[in-house]
Coordinates of C-alpha atoms in Angstrom, one line a residue:
X1 CA 36.7 58.5 -20.2
X2 CA 36.8 55.9 -17.4
X3 CA 32.8 55.6 -17.6
X4 CA 32.7 55.2 -21.6
X5 CA 35.5 52.6 -21.1
X6 CA 33.7 50.5 -18.4
X7 CA 30.8 50.7 -20.6
X8 CA 32.2 49.2 -23.4
X9 CA 34.0 46.8 -21.4
X10 CA 30.4 45.5 -19.9
X11 CA 28.9 45.4 -23.1
X12 CA 32.0 42.9 -24.6
X13 CA 31.8 41.0 -21.2
X14 CA 27.9 40.4 -21.7
X15 CA 28.5 39.5 -25.5
X16 CA 31.0 36.8 -24.6
X17 CA 29.1 35.8 -21.8
X18 CA 26.0 35.3 -23.8
X19 CA 28.3 34.0 -27.1
X20 CA 29.3 31.7 -24.3
X21 CA 25.9 30.5 -23.5
X22 CA 25.0 30.1 -27.4
X23 CA 28.0 28.0 -28.0
X24 CA 27.6 25.7 -25.0
X25 CA 23.9 25.0 -26.0
X26 CA 25.1 23.1 -29.2
X27 CA 26.0 20.5 -26.5
X28 CA 22.0 19.3 -25.9
X29 CA 22.7 16.2 -24.1
X30 CA 25.7 14.6 -22.0
X31 CA 25.1 11.2 -20.6
X32 CA 25.9 9.9 -18.2
X33 CA 25.4 13.4 -16.7
X34 CA 28.1 12.9 -14.2
X35 CA 29.9 9.9 -12.8
X36 CA 32.0 8.1 -10.2
X37 CA 35.6 7.7 -9.0
X38 CA 37.1 4.2 -8.2
X39 CA 34.9 1.9 -10.3
X40 CA 35.8 -1.3 -10.8
X41 CA 35.9 -0.7 -14.7
X42 CA 38.0 2.6 -14.8
X43 CA 36.8 3.0 -18.3
X44 CA 33.9 5.8 -18.9
X45 CA 32.3 6.0 -22.3
X46 CA 30.6 10.0 -22.5
X47 CA 27.9 10.3 -25.0
X48 CA 27.9 14.4 -26.5
X49 CA 25.1 15.0 -28.4
X50 CA 24.7 18.4 -30.1
X51 CA 24.6 19.9 -33.7
X52 CA 27.2 18.7 -35.8
X53 CA 29.7 17.5 -32.9
X54 CA 31.6 15.1 -34.4
X55 CA 33.1 17.6 -36.7
X56 CA 35.0 18.8 -33.2
X57 CA 38.0 17.8 -32.1
X58 CA 38.0 17.0 -28.2
X59 CA 40.4 17.0 -25.6
X60 CA 40.2 17.0 -21.6
X61 CA 41.7 18.8 -19.0
X62 CA 43.8 17.7 -16.1
X63 CA 45.7 14.8 -18.1
X64 CA 42.8 13.4 -17.9
X65 CA 43.5 10.3 -20.8
X66 CA 41.3 9.9 -23.8
X67 CA 41.3 6.4 -25.0
X68 CA 39.1 6.4 -27.8
X69 CA 36.7 8.8 -29.7
X70 CA 33.9 7.1 -31.9
X71 CA 32.0 8.9 -34.4
X72 CA 29.1 7.3 -35.8
X73 CA 27.0 8.1 -39.5
X74 CA 24.9 10.6 -37.5
X75 CA 27.4 13.6 -36.9
X76 CA 25.4 15.0 -34.1
X77 CA 27.0 12.1 -31.9
X78 CA 30.5 12.0 -30.4
X79 CA 31.3 9.1 -27.8
X80 CA 34.4 9.9 -25.8
X81 CA 35.9 7.4 -23.5
X82 CA 38.1 8.4 -20.9
X83 CA 40.0 6.4 -18.5
X84 CA 39.1 7.1 -14.8
X85 CA 41.7 5.4 -13.0
X86 CA 43.4 7.6 -10.1
X87 CA 41.4 10.6 -11.2
X88 CA 40.1 12.6 -8.3
X89 CA 36.5 13.8 -7.4
X90 CA 36.9 17.0 -9.6
X91 CA 35.1 19.0 -12.4
X92 CA 37.0 18.0 -15.9
X93 CA 36.7 20.3 -18.6
X94 CA 36.2 19.3 -21.7
X95 CA 37.2 21.5 -25.2
X96 CA 35.8 21.0 -28.8
X97 CA 37.6 23.1 -31.2
X98 CA 36.8 23.0 -35.0
X99 CA 38.2 24.9 -37.8
X100 CA 36.3 27.9 -39.0
X101 CA 33.8 27.2 -35.5
X102 CA 34.2 28.6 -32.3
X103 CA 35.3 26.4 -29.6
X104 CA 33.2 24.4 -27.2
X105 CA 34.0 23.8 -23.3
X106 CA 31.9 21.4 -21.2
X107 CA 32.4 20.7 -17.8
X108 CA 31.9 17.3 -16.6
X109 CA 32.0 16.2 -12.9
X110 CA 33.3 13.1 -11.2
X111 CA 31.7 12.1 -7.7
X112 CA 32.9 10.0 -5.1
X113 CA 31.2 6.9 -4.5
X114 CA 29.1 6.1 -1.4
X115 CA 31.4 3.9 1.0
X116 CA 31.1 0.3 0.6
X117 CA 29.4 0.9 -2.4
X118 CA 30.4 -2.2 -4.4
X119 CA 29.7 -4.4 -1.5
X120 CA 26.0 -3.2 -1.0
X121 CA 23.6 -6.4 0.1
X122 CA 20.7 -6.9 -2.0
X123 CA 17.3 -8.4 -1.9
X124 CA 16.9 -12.3 -1.0
X125 CA 15.4 -15.1 0.0
X126 CA 14.7 -13.1 3.4
X127 CA 12.9 -10.5 1.8
X128 CA 8.9 -10.3 1.0
X129 CA 8.6 -7.9 -2.3
X130 CA 5.9 -5.6 -2.5
X131 CA 4.9 -4.7 -6.4
X132 CA 3.0 -1.4 -6.9
X133 CA 2.5 0.5 -10.1
X134 CA 3.1 4.2 -8.9
X135 CA 0.8 5.9 -11.0
X136 CA -2.4 3.7 -9.7
X137 CA -0.7 3.4 -5.9
X138 CA -1.6 7.1 -3.9
X139 CA -1.1 10.6 -5.1
X140 CA 1.0 12.5 -2.4
X141 CA 1.6 15.4 -4.6
X142 CA -1.1 16.8 -6.6
X143 CA 1.3 19.7 -8.1
X144 CA 2.7 17.4 -10.6
X145 CA -0.4 15.4 -12.0
X146 CA 0.4 17.0 -15.4
X147 CA 3.4 18.5 -16.7
X148 CA 4.0 20.9 -19.6
X149 CA 6.9 18.8 -20.9
X150 CA 5.0 15.6 -21.2
X151 CA 2.0 14.9 -23.9
X152 CA -0.3 13.0 -21.8
X153 CA -2.1 14.8 -18.7
X154 CA -3.9 13.7 -15.7
X155 CA -7.1 12.0 -16.5
X156 CA -8.2 9.7 -13.5
X157 CA -11.9 9.2 -15.6
X158 CA -10.1 7.3 -18.2
X159 CA -9.1 4.0 -16.7
X160 CA -6.0 3.8 -18.6
X161 CA -5.0 7.2 -18.5
X162 CA -2.5 9.3 -15.8
X163 CA -4.3 8.9 -12.5
X164 CA -1.7 11.2 -10.7
X165 CA 0.0 8.5 -8.6
X166 CA 4.1 9.3 -7.4
X167 CA 6.8 8.9 -5.5
X168 CA 5.6 11.1 -2.8
X169 CA 2.6 8.5 -2.5
X170 CA 5.1 5.8 -1.9
X171 CA 6.9 7.8 0.8
X172 CA 3.9 8.6 2.7
X173 CA 2.6 5.1 2.9
X174 CA 6.3 3.1 3.5
X175 CA 4.7 2.2 6.9
X176 CA 1.7 0.8 5.6
X177 CA 3.9 -1.4 3.4
X178 CA 6.3 -2.5 6.3
X179 CA 3.4 -3.2 8.3
X180 CA 2.4 -6.1 5.8
X181 CA 5.9 -7.9 6.5
X182 CA 7.3 -6.3 3.1
X183 CA 10.8 -5.0 2.9
X184 CA 11.5 -4.6 -0.5
X185 CA 9.4 -2.4 -3.1
X186 CA 9.5 -3.3 -6.7
X187 CA 8.1 -0.1 -8.7
X188 CA 7.2 -0.7 -12.0
X189 CA 9.3 2.0 -14.2
X190 CA 9.6 5.3 -12.9
X191 CA 11.5 7.3 -16.0
X192 CA 9.8 9.6 -18.3
X193 CA 7.6 8.0 -20.5
X194 CA 6.2 10.7 -23.1
X195 CA 4.2 8.4 -24.7
X196 CA 0.6 10.3 -26.0
X197 CA -1.2 7.8 -24.3
X198 CA -1.3 4.6 -21.9
X199 CA 2.0 6.2 -20.7
X200 CA 1.2 5.3 -17.1
X201 CA 2.8 1.8 -16.6
X202 CA 6.4 3.6 -17.7
X203 CA 7.7 0.8 -20.3
X204 CA 7.9 2.9 -23.0
X205 CA 10.4 5.3 -21.7
X206 CA 11.5 8.3 -23.5
X207 CA 14.5 9.5 -21.1
X208 CA 16.3 6.6 -19.2
X209 CA 18.3 9.3 -17.1
X210 CA 15.4 11.2 -15.8
X211 CA 12.6 10.5 -13.7
X212 CA 9.0 11.2 -15.0
X213 CA 8.0 14.7 -13.8
X214 CA 4.7 13.2 -13.4
X215 CA 6.1 11.1 -10.4
X216 CA 8.5 13.7 -9.0
X217 CA 12.0 14.4 -9.7
X218 CA 15.2 12.6 -9.7
X219 CA 15.9 14.0 -6.2
X220 CA 12.4 12.4 -5.3
X221 CA 13.4 9.1 -6.4
X222 CA 17.0 9.5 -4.3
X223 CA 14.6 10.8 -1.3
X224 CA 12.6 7.7 -1.4
X225 CA 15.5 5.2 -1.8
X226 CA 17.0 7.3 1.7
X227 CA 13.8 7.0 3.3
X228 CA 13.6 3.1 3.0
X229 CA 17.0 2.4 3.8
X230 CA 16.0 4.6 7.6
X231 CA 13.3 1.8 7.6
X232 CA 15.3 -1.1 6.6
X233 CA 13.5 -1.6 3.5
X234 CA 15.0 -1.9 0.1
X235 CA 14.4 -0.6 -3.4
X236 CA 14.3 -2.3 -6.8
X237 CA 14.3 -0.6 -9.7
X238 CA 12.4 -2.4 -13.1
X239 CA 15.1 -1.8 -15.7
X240 CA 14.3 -2.5 -19.7
X241 CA 17.1 -3.5 -21.7
X242 CA 14.9 -4.9 -24.7
X243 CA 13.1 -1.7 -26.0
X244 CA 12.2 2.2 -25.2
X245 CA 9.5 4.0 -26.3
X246 CA 8.7 5.1 -29.8
X247 CA 9.1 8.9 -28.5
X248 CA 12.9 8.7 -26.9
X249 CA 15.0 11.3 -27.7
X250 CA 17.3 9.0 -29.3
X251 CA 14.7 7.3 -31.2
X252 CA 14.4 10.8 -33.0
X253 CA 17.5 10.8 -33.9
X254 CA 19.2 7.5 -34.0
X255 CA 23.2 7.5 -33.3
X256 CA 23.7 4.8 -35.6
X257 CA 21.3 2.8 -37.7
X258 CA 21.8 -0.2 -36.1
X259 CA 20.9 1.2 -32.6
X260 CA 17.5 -0.2 -33.0
X261 CA 16.4 -3.5 -34.6
X262 CA 14.7 -2.7 -38.1
X263 CA 13.1 -4.1 -41.0
X264 CA 12.2 -3.4 -44.3
X265 CA 8.6 -3.2 -42.7
X266 CA 7.5 -3.2 -39.3
X267 CA 8.2 -6.6 -37.6
X268 CA 6.6 -7.7 -34.5
X269 CA 8.4 -10.4 -32.0
X270 CA 6.7 -13.9 -32.3
X271 CA 7.5 -14.1 -29.0
X272 CA 8.4 -17.8 -29.5
X273 CA 11.4 -17.5 -26.7
X274 CA 11.8 -21.0 -27.1
X275 CA 13.5 -20.5 -30.4
X276 CA 16.5 -19.3 -28.7
X277 CA 17.2 -22.8 -27.4
X278 CA 15.3 -24.8 -30.0
X279 CA 18.3 -26.9 -32.2
X280 CA 15.9 -27.1 -34.8
X281 CA 14.3 -23.7 -34.8
X282 CA 14.6 -21.8 -38.2
X283 CA 17.0 -18.6 -37.9
X284 CA 14.3 -16.1 -39.6
X285 CA 12.1 -17.4 -36.7
X286 CA 14.8 -16.7 -34.0
X287 CA 15.5 -13.5 -35.6
X288 CA 12.1 -12.5 -35.2
X289 CA 12.0 -13.2 -31.6
X290 CA 14.7 -11.2 -30.2
X291 CA 14.6 -8.5 -33.2
X292 CA 11.0 -8.0 -33.9
X293 CA 9.7 -5.1 -31.9
X294 CA 7.4 -5.9 -28.6
X295 CA 4.6 -3.5 -29.9
X296 CA 4.6 -0.5 -32.5
X297 CA 5.4 1.9 -29.8
X298 CA 8.0 0.1 -28.5
X299 CA 11.5 0.1 -30.6
X300 CA 13.6 -3.0 -30.3
X301 CA 17.0 -2.1 -29.3
X302 CA 20.1 -3.7 -30.5
X303 CA 22.3 -5.3 -27.4
X304 CA 24.4 -6.6 -30.4
X305 CA 25.7 -3.3 -31.0
X306 CA 28.8 -2.3 -28.5
X307 CA 27.9 1.2 -28.3
X308 CA 24.0 0.3 -27.4
X309 CA 25.1 -2.2 -24.6
X310 CA 27.9 0.0 -23.2
X311 CA 25.0 2.8 -23.1
X312 CA 22.7 0.6 -20.9
X313 CA 25.2 -1.1 -18.8
X314 CA 26.5 2.5 -17.7
X315 CA 23.2 3.7 -17.4
X316 CA 22.0 0.8 -15.3
X317 CA 25.5 1.5 -12.6
X318 CA 24.7 5.3 -12.6
X319 CA 21.1 4.3 -11.3
X320 CA 22.8 2.0 -8.7
X321 CA 25.2 4.7 -7.6
X322 CA 22.8 7.6 -7.9
X323 CA 19.9 6.4 -6.1
X324 CA 21.6 4.1 -4.1
X325 CA 19.8 0.8 -5.1
X326 CA 19.3 -2.6 -3.9
X327 CA 18.3 -4.6 -6.7
X328 CA 16.8 -5.0 -10.7
X329 CA 14.1 -6.4 -11.6
X330 CA 14.6 -6.7 -15.5
X331 CA 11.5 -6.6 -18.0
X332 CA 11.4 -9.1 -21.1
X333 CA 14.9 -10.3 -20.3
X334 CA 15.1 -13.2 -22.9
X335 CA 13.9 -10.8 -25.5
X336 CA 17.1 -9.5 -25.8
X337 CA 19.8 -10.7 -27.8
X338 CA 21.1 -13.5 -25.5
X339 CA 24.9 -13.0 -25.7
X340 CA 24.1 -9.0 -25.0
X341 CA 22.0 -9.1 -22.4
X342 CA 24.2 -11.5 -20.8
X343 CA 27.5 -9.3 -20.8
X344 CA 25.0 -6.2 -19.2
X345 CA 24.1 -8.8 -16.5
X346 CA 27.7 -9.5 -15.8
X347 CA 29.0 -6.2 -16.2
X348 CA 26.8 -5.3 -13.4
X349 CA 27.5 -8.0 -10.9
X350 CA 31.1 -7.8 -11.7
X351 CA 30.8 -4.1 -10.3
X352 CA 28.7 -5.4 -7.4
X353 CA 29.0 -8.8 -6.7
X354 CA 26.0 -9.2 -3.9
X355 CA 23.5 -7.3 -6.4
X356 CA 20.4 -9.4 -7.3
X357 CA 19.1 -9.2 -10.7
X358 CA 15.8 -10.8 -11.4
X359 CA 14.8 -11.3 -15.1
X360 CA 11.3 -12.0 -16.6
X361 CA 11.4 -14.9 -18.1
X362 CA 7.8 -16.2 -18.9
X363 CA 7.8 -19.2 -19.7
X364 CA 5.4 -22.2 -18.9
X365 CA 8.1 -25.1 -18.8
X366 CA 10.7 -24.9 -15.9
X367 CA 13.9 -26.0 -18.1
X368 CA 13.2 -23.2 -20.1
X369 CA 13.1 -21.0 -17.2
X370 CA 16.4 -22.8 -15.7
X371 CA 18.2 -22.0 -18.7
X372 CA 18.3 -18.3 -17.8
X373 CA 19.5 -18.4 -14.4
X374 CA 23.2 -18.0 -13.6
X375 CA 25.4 -21.1 -14.1
X376 CA 22.2 -23.3 -15.0
X377 CA 23.1 -27.0 -16.0
X378 CA 20.5 -26.1 -18.8
X379 CA 22.4 -23.6 -20.1
X380 CA 25.9 -25.1 -20.0
X381 CA 24.2 -28.0 -22.5
X382 CA 24.3 -25.2 -25.0
X383 CA 27.6 -23.4 -23.6
X384 CA 25.4 -20.4 -22.3
X385 CA 25.5 -18.5 -19.5
X386 CA 23.1 -15.6 -18.8
X387 CA 24.9 -14.4 -15.6
X388 CA 21.3 -13.7 -14.2
X389 CA 21.1 -14.7 -10.4
X390 CA 17.6 -15.0 -10.2
X391 CA 14.2 -15.7 -12.6
X392 CA 10.5 -15.9 -11.9
X393 CA 8.8 -18.9 -11.1
X394 CA 6.1 -18.6 -13.8
X395 CA 5.4 -22.3 -13.7
X396 CA 4.0 -21.8 -10.0
X397 CA 2.1 -18.8 -11.1
X398 CA 0.2 -21.4 -13.6
X399 CA -0.1 -23.6 -10.6
X400 CA -1.4 -21.5 -8.0
X401 CA -4.1 -19.9 -10.7
X402 CA -5.4 -23.5 -11.0
X403 CA -5.2 -25.6 -8.2
X404 CA -7.7 -24.5 -5.9
X405 CA -10.5 -24.8 -7.8
X406 CA -9.6 -28.6 -8.6
X407 CA -11.1 -30.4 -6.0
X408 CA -11.1 -34.2 -6.7
X409 CA -7.3 -34.1 -6.6
X410 CA -7.1 -36.9 -9.2
X411 CA -4.0 -38.0 -10.6
X412 CA -3.0 -34.7 -12.4
X413 CA -5.4 -32.3 -10.6
X414 CA -5.0 -30.3 -7.8
X415 CA -2.4 -30.2 -5.4
X416 CA 0.0 -32.7 -7.5
X417 CA 0.4 -29.4 -9.8
X418 CA 2.1 -27.6 -6.6
X419 CA 4.2 -30.9 -5.9
X420 CA 5.1 -31.3 -9.4
X421 CA 6.4 -27.7 -9.9
X422 CA 9.3 -28.3 -6.9
X423 CA 10.1 -31.8 -8.2
X424 CA 11.8 -29.9 -11.3
X425 CA 13.8 -27.7 -8.8
X426 CA 17.0 -29.9 -9.7
X427 CA 16.9 -27.8 -12.9
X428 CA 18.0 -24.7 -11.2
X429 CA 21.5 -23.5 -10.2
X430 CA 20.0 -21.7 -7.1
X431 CA 16.5 -22.9 -6.8
X432 CA 16.4 -20.5 -3.6
X433 CA 16.9 -17.5 -5.5
X434 CA 13.7 -17.4 -7.6
X435 CA 10.9 -15.0 -7.2
X436 CA 7.6 -16.8 -6.3
X437 CA 4.3 -14.9 -6.9
X438 CA 0.6 -15.1 -7.5
X439 CA 0.1 -12.7 -9.8
X440 CA 1.2 -9.5 -11.0
X441 CA 0.8 -6.3 -13.1
X442 CA 0.4 -8.4 -16.5
X443 CA -1.9 -11.4 -15.2
X444 CA -5.2 -11.9 -14.1
X445 CA -5.7 -10.9 -10.1
X446 CA -5.7 -13.7 -8.0
X447 CA -8.8 -12.5 -6.3
X448 CA -10.6 -12.6 -9.5
X449 CA -9.6 -15.9 -10.5
X450 CA -11.4 -16.9 -7.3
X451 CA -13.4 -14.5 -6.9
X452 CA -12.6 -13.2 -3.8
X453 CA -13.0 -16.7 -1.6
X454 CA -10.6 -15.5 1.3
X455 CA -9.5 -19.4 2.2
X456 CA -7.8 -19.5 -1.3
X457 CA -6.2 -16.4 -0.9
X458 CA -4.9 -17.8 2.6
X459 CA -3.6 -20.9 1.1
X460 CA -1.9 -19.4 -2.0
X461 CA -0.1 -16.8 0.3
X462 CA 0.9 -19.5 2.9
X463 CA 2.7 -21.5 -0.6
X464 CA 4.5 -18.0 -1.1
X465 CA 5.7 -17.7 2.3
X466 CA 6.9 -20.9 3.2
X467 CA 8.3 -22.3 -0.2
X468 CA 12.0 -21.5 -1.5
X469 CA 12.5 -18.1 -3.4
X470 CA 11.8 -15.0 -2.7
X471 CA 7.6 -13.9 -2.3
X472 CA 6.4 -11.2 -3.8
X473 CA 2.7 -9.5 -3.4
X474 CA 1.1 -7.4 -5.5
X475 CA -0.4 -4.3 -4.5
X476 CA -4.1 -4.2 -3.1
X477 CA -4.3 -8.2 -3.2
X478 CA -4.0 -7.7 0.5
X479 CA -7.3 -5.6 1.1
X480 CA -9.1 -8.0 -1.9
X481 CA -8.5 -6.2 -4.6
X482 CA -9.3 -7.7 -7.7
X483 CA -9.7 -7.2 -11.4
X484 CA -10.8 -9.1 -14.7
X485 CA -7.5 -8.8 -17.3
X486 CA -10.2 -9.8 -20.1
X487 CA -11.6 -6.5 -19.7
X488 CA -8.2 -4.6 -20.5
X489 CA -4.9 -4.3 -18.0
X490 CA -6.7 -1.2 -16.6
X491 CA -8.7 -3.1 -14.8
X492 CA -5.8 -5.3 -13.2
X493 CA -4.2 -1.9 -12.2
X494 CA -7.4 -0.1 -10.2
X495 CA -6.4 2.5 -7.6
X496 CA -5.9 1.8 -4.4
X497 CA -8.6 3.4 -2.1
X498 CA -7.1 6.1 0.0
X499 CA -4.4 7.0 -2.3
X500 CA -6.5 9.9 -3.3
X501 CA -7.9 12.6 -0.7
X502 CA -11.5 12.4 -2.3
X503 CA -11.5 8.6 -2.0
X504 CA -14.6 7.2 0.3
X505 CA -12.7 4.3 1.6
X506 CA -8.8 4.7 2.6
X507 CA -7.8 0.9 3.3
X508 CA -4.5 2.7 4.3
X509 CA -5.7 3.4 8.0
X510 CA -6.7 0.3 9.6
X511 CA -9.9 2.4 11.3
X512 CA -11.1 3.2 7.7
X513 CA -11.1 -0.5 6.3
X514 CA -14.1 -2.3 5.6
X515 CA -14.3 -5.7 7.5
X516 CA -13.1 -7.6 4.1
X517 CA -10.2 -5.4 3.6
X518 CA -9.8 -6.1 7.4
X519 CA -9.7 -9.9 7.2
X520 CA -7.5 -9.2 3.9
X521 CA -4.6 -7.3 5.7
X522 CA -4.9 -8.9 9.1
X523 CA -3.9 -12.4 7.7
X524 CA -1.3 -11.1 5.2
X525 CA 0.6 -9.1 7.6
X526 CA 0.1 -11.9 10.4
X527 CA 1.7 -14.4 7.7
X528 CA 4.8 -12.1 6.6
X529 CA 5.7 -10.8 10.0
X530 CA 6.1 -14.1 10.8
X531 CA 8.2 -15.3 7.9
X532 CA 10.2 -12.0 8.6
X533 CA 11.8 -13.6 11.7
X534 CA 11.7 -17.4 10.5
X535 CA 15.0 -18.6 8.7
X536 CA 13.8 -22.1 8.2
X537 CA 11.6 -20.4 5.5
X538 CA 14.1 -18.2 4.4
X539 CA 16.9 -20.5 3.6
X540 CA 16.5 -23.9 5.3
X541 CA 16.0 -27.3 3.2
X542 CA 12.4 -28.7 2.0
X543 CA 11.0 -32.1 2.2
X544 CA 7.6 -32.5 0.8
X545 CA 5.2 -35.6 0.3
X546 CA 3.5 -36.6 -2.5
X547 CA -0.2 -35.7 -1.8
X548 CA -3.0 -38.1 -1.0
X549 CA -6.6 -36.8 -1.2
X550 CA -5.8 -33.3 -2.0
X551 CA -3.8 -32.7 0.8
X552 CA -0.4 -31.5 0.1
X553 CA 2.4 -31.3 3.1
X554 CA 5.7 -30.2 3.0
X555 CA 8.6 -29.2 6.1
X556 CA 11.0 -26.2 5.9
X557 CA 13.7 -26.9 8.6
X558 CA 17.2 -26.1 9.6
X559 CA 19.1 -26.5 12.6
X560 CA 17.1 -24.3 14.8
X561 CA 13.6 -24.9 13.4
X562 CA 11.0 -27.0 11.8
X563 CA 7.9 -25.9 10.2
X564 CA 5.0 -28.5 8.8
X565 CA 2.8 -27.2 5.9
X566 CA -0.5 -28.9 5.3
X567 CA -2.7 -27.7 2.5
X568 CA -6.1 -29.0 2.8
X569 CA -7.6 -28.8 -1.0
X570 CA -10.8 -30.2 -0.1
X571 CA -14.3 -28.6 0.3
X572 CA -14.7 -30.8 3.4
X573 CA -13.1 -31.5 6.7
X574 CA -10.6 -34.8 6.8
X575 CA -8.4 -36.0 9.5
X576 CA -4.7 -36.4 8.3
X577 CA -2.9 -39.3 9.8
X578 CA 0.8 -38.0 10.6
X579 CA 2.5 -41.4 10.9
X580 CA 3.5 -41.0 7.4
X581 CA 5.8 -37.6 7.9
X582 CA 7.8 -39.5 10.8
X583 CA 10.7 -38.4 8.7
X584 CA 10.3 -35.1 9.6
X585 CA 7.9 -35.0 12.6
X586 CA 10.6 -37.3 14.6
X587 CA 10.0 -37.1 17.8
X588 CA 7.8 -33.8 18.4
X589 CA 4.3 -34.1 19.7
X590 CA 3.0 -30.7 19.7
X591 CA 3.3 -27.7 16.7
X592 CA 1.9 -24.3 17.1
X593 CA -0.3 -23.0 14.5
X594 CA 1.4 -19.4 13.8
X595 CA -2.1 -18.5 11.8
X596 CA -4.3 -19.4 14.8
X597 CA -1.5 -19.6 17.7
X598 CA -2.9 -22.7 19.0
X599 CA -0.9 -25.9 19.9
X600 CA -2.2 -29.0 18.0
X601 CA -1.5 -32.5 19.3
X602 CA 0.6 -34.0 15.7
X603 CA 1.4 -37.5 17.2
X604 CA -1.4 -39.4 15.4
X605 CA -3.4 -37.0 13.1
X606 CA -4.6 -33.7 12.5
X607 CA -8.1 -32.7 11.9
X608 CA -8.3 -30.2 8.8
X609 CA -11.2 -27.5 7.6
X610 CA -12.1 -27.2 4.1
X611 CA -10.1 -25.1 2.2
X612 CA -7.8 -24.6 4.8
X613 CA -3.8 -24.1 5.4
X614 CA -1.9 -24.8 8.7
X615 CA 1.7 -23.3 9.3
X616 CA 2.8 -25.3 12.4
X617 CA 6.1 -24.6 14.1
X618 CA 7.1 -27.9 15.6
X619 CA 7.5 -27.8 19.8

């Protein structure tokens, strides 16, 4: 009797157990997957996704106040907003009930934030950023080269395929990056990109709460951040607000018809971002720019939809808290709805007042770029404030890609291009919070443009290290890597030599570098290690002089230090009279060239070698 009763009880228990599993499985996604207590904005909007979930009534445990429930035309979604004020760290319980349907119970965790999370310090002009593409940098874990859950598999023989670089590869080479003088890493996106091809770049994301399994796990990403922080390094996430990939799980079952921008027929952006500020622009042109898709495989997110905007805002904040991030670089910043992206940015910087965000605003005009920086005097003309702390200096990029081949130095050629770029700094609200670079993952390789002339590389890097702003170096340039964009994007995103065990050349190790690699690396490391401790080029003032004879001279200085930078863009040696620079040289008679460690007499003239740069600390 007892045995029979026990058996029946066990069967009932097992039945209820498996029944509960099947019921719980009706909720297939919960985003954010968990949250944190003590946020400035106490409202949390939780997305519940499951078969016909909006037909259920929902309540929450522990007297958690539900302040809003939104149902959409898609009955598989339910957006539940709660107020987290005064709720302790705990597991909440949501109960879903519907007539003639079984009850679903779902746990939801609220976690403790890190101490002083809101006051976290971000990257700034004292930093140097190292940009890398994880798939092309180093393969630290060959076991995750392919994954059953993702479509594209490992194929290093295919230039545009998956090559196997991963998070562990970055962790393994942090000391190499630090030795360059870099303090910060900006990695192209690491979230899952389940496109069937060309998924290595990561900009067609299919799950923005999940690290792509071919890079590792969410825990690996957190471990990367934590390891970097032990080395006094900072981690910047590449965030995409404008679009997702066509295979994003939500694109396959849209929460609302206007979650993405849609047209009667496929419409691609016209890329004319000037239509946003152009007072004469036709409405159809501006609408096509902002709402058109970047490419057919990247649906355009509608940030004017409050649900989309809130989803992206919470996702960004979740990653900052979860991975202890130090900043964002935002892809295609000014392709998104201008009002929506401004609200997204403000929500993040309200929560983290010192958190830096640099936006990709790829324009060829300083005023067009300056318009998108927070508190821009240009933006004020049209009563617009993007709230974006930093932008990328694409006009400087354009100048650096041309000037070192222009030897005559006539009215609009040569060094005057650099000079003219900085004469427009009055347009920026904060010219010192601008990203300066000579190339990135979307441009021609600098060393390709100048056919690996290391003299021109030295001049460009010296400019990045000494002008206002935050310098960014693209992986591999420091060992002379080149690549022609005309041959396709894969040509400018080659594998770093030594990132794979079978590579014949390992440029990560000093003893394995070729002489050319050594020359590039040693110069780069010496330059940026010097920059790390030189406050005059971090935040000092700048005085520059109109270039003469294709020679550009400028000074960076503060109360403690004065640095004189001289670029000779001529193919011949010349003698530069220093009399003209008395305003900055003042009573100094000698200067130390930080690149050669030589002391120079600067009382009358300096002899300059062809195509050379001098970085002189006045003694």
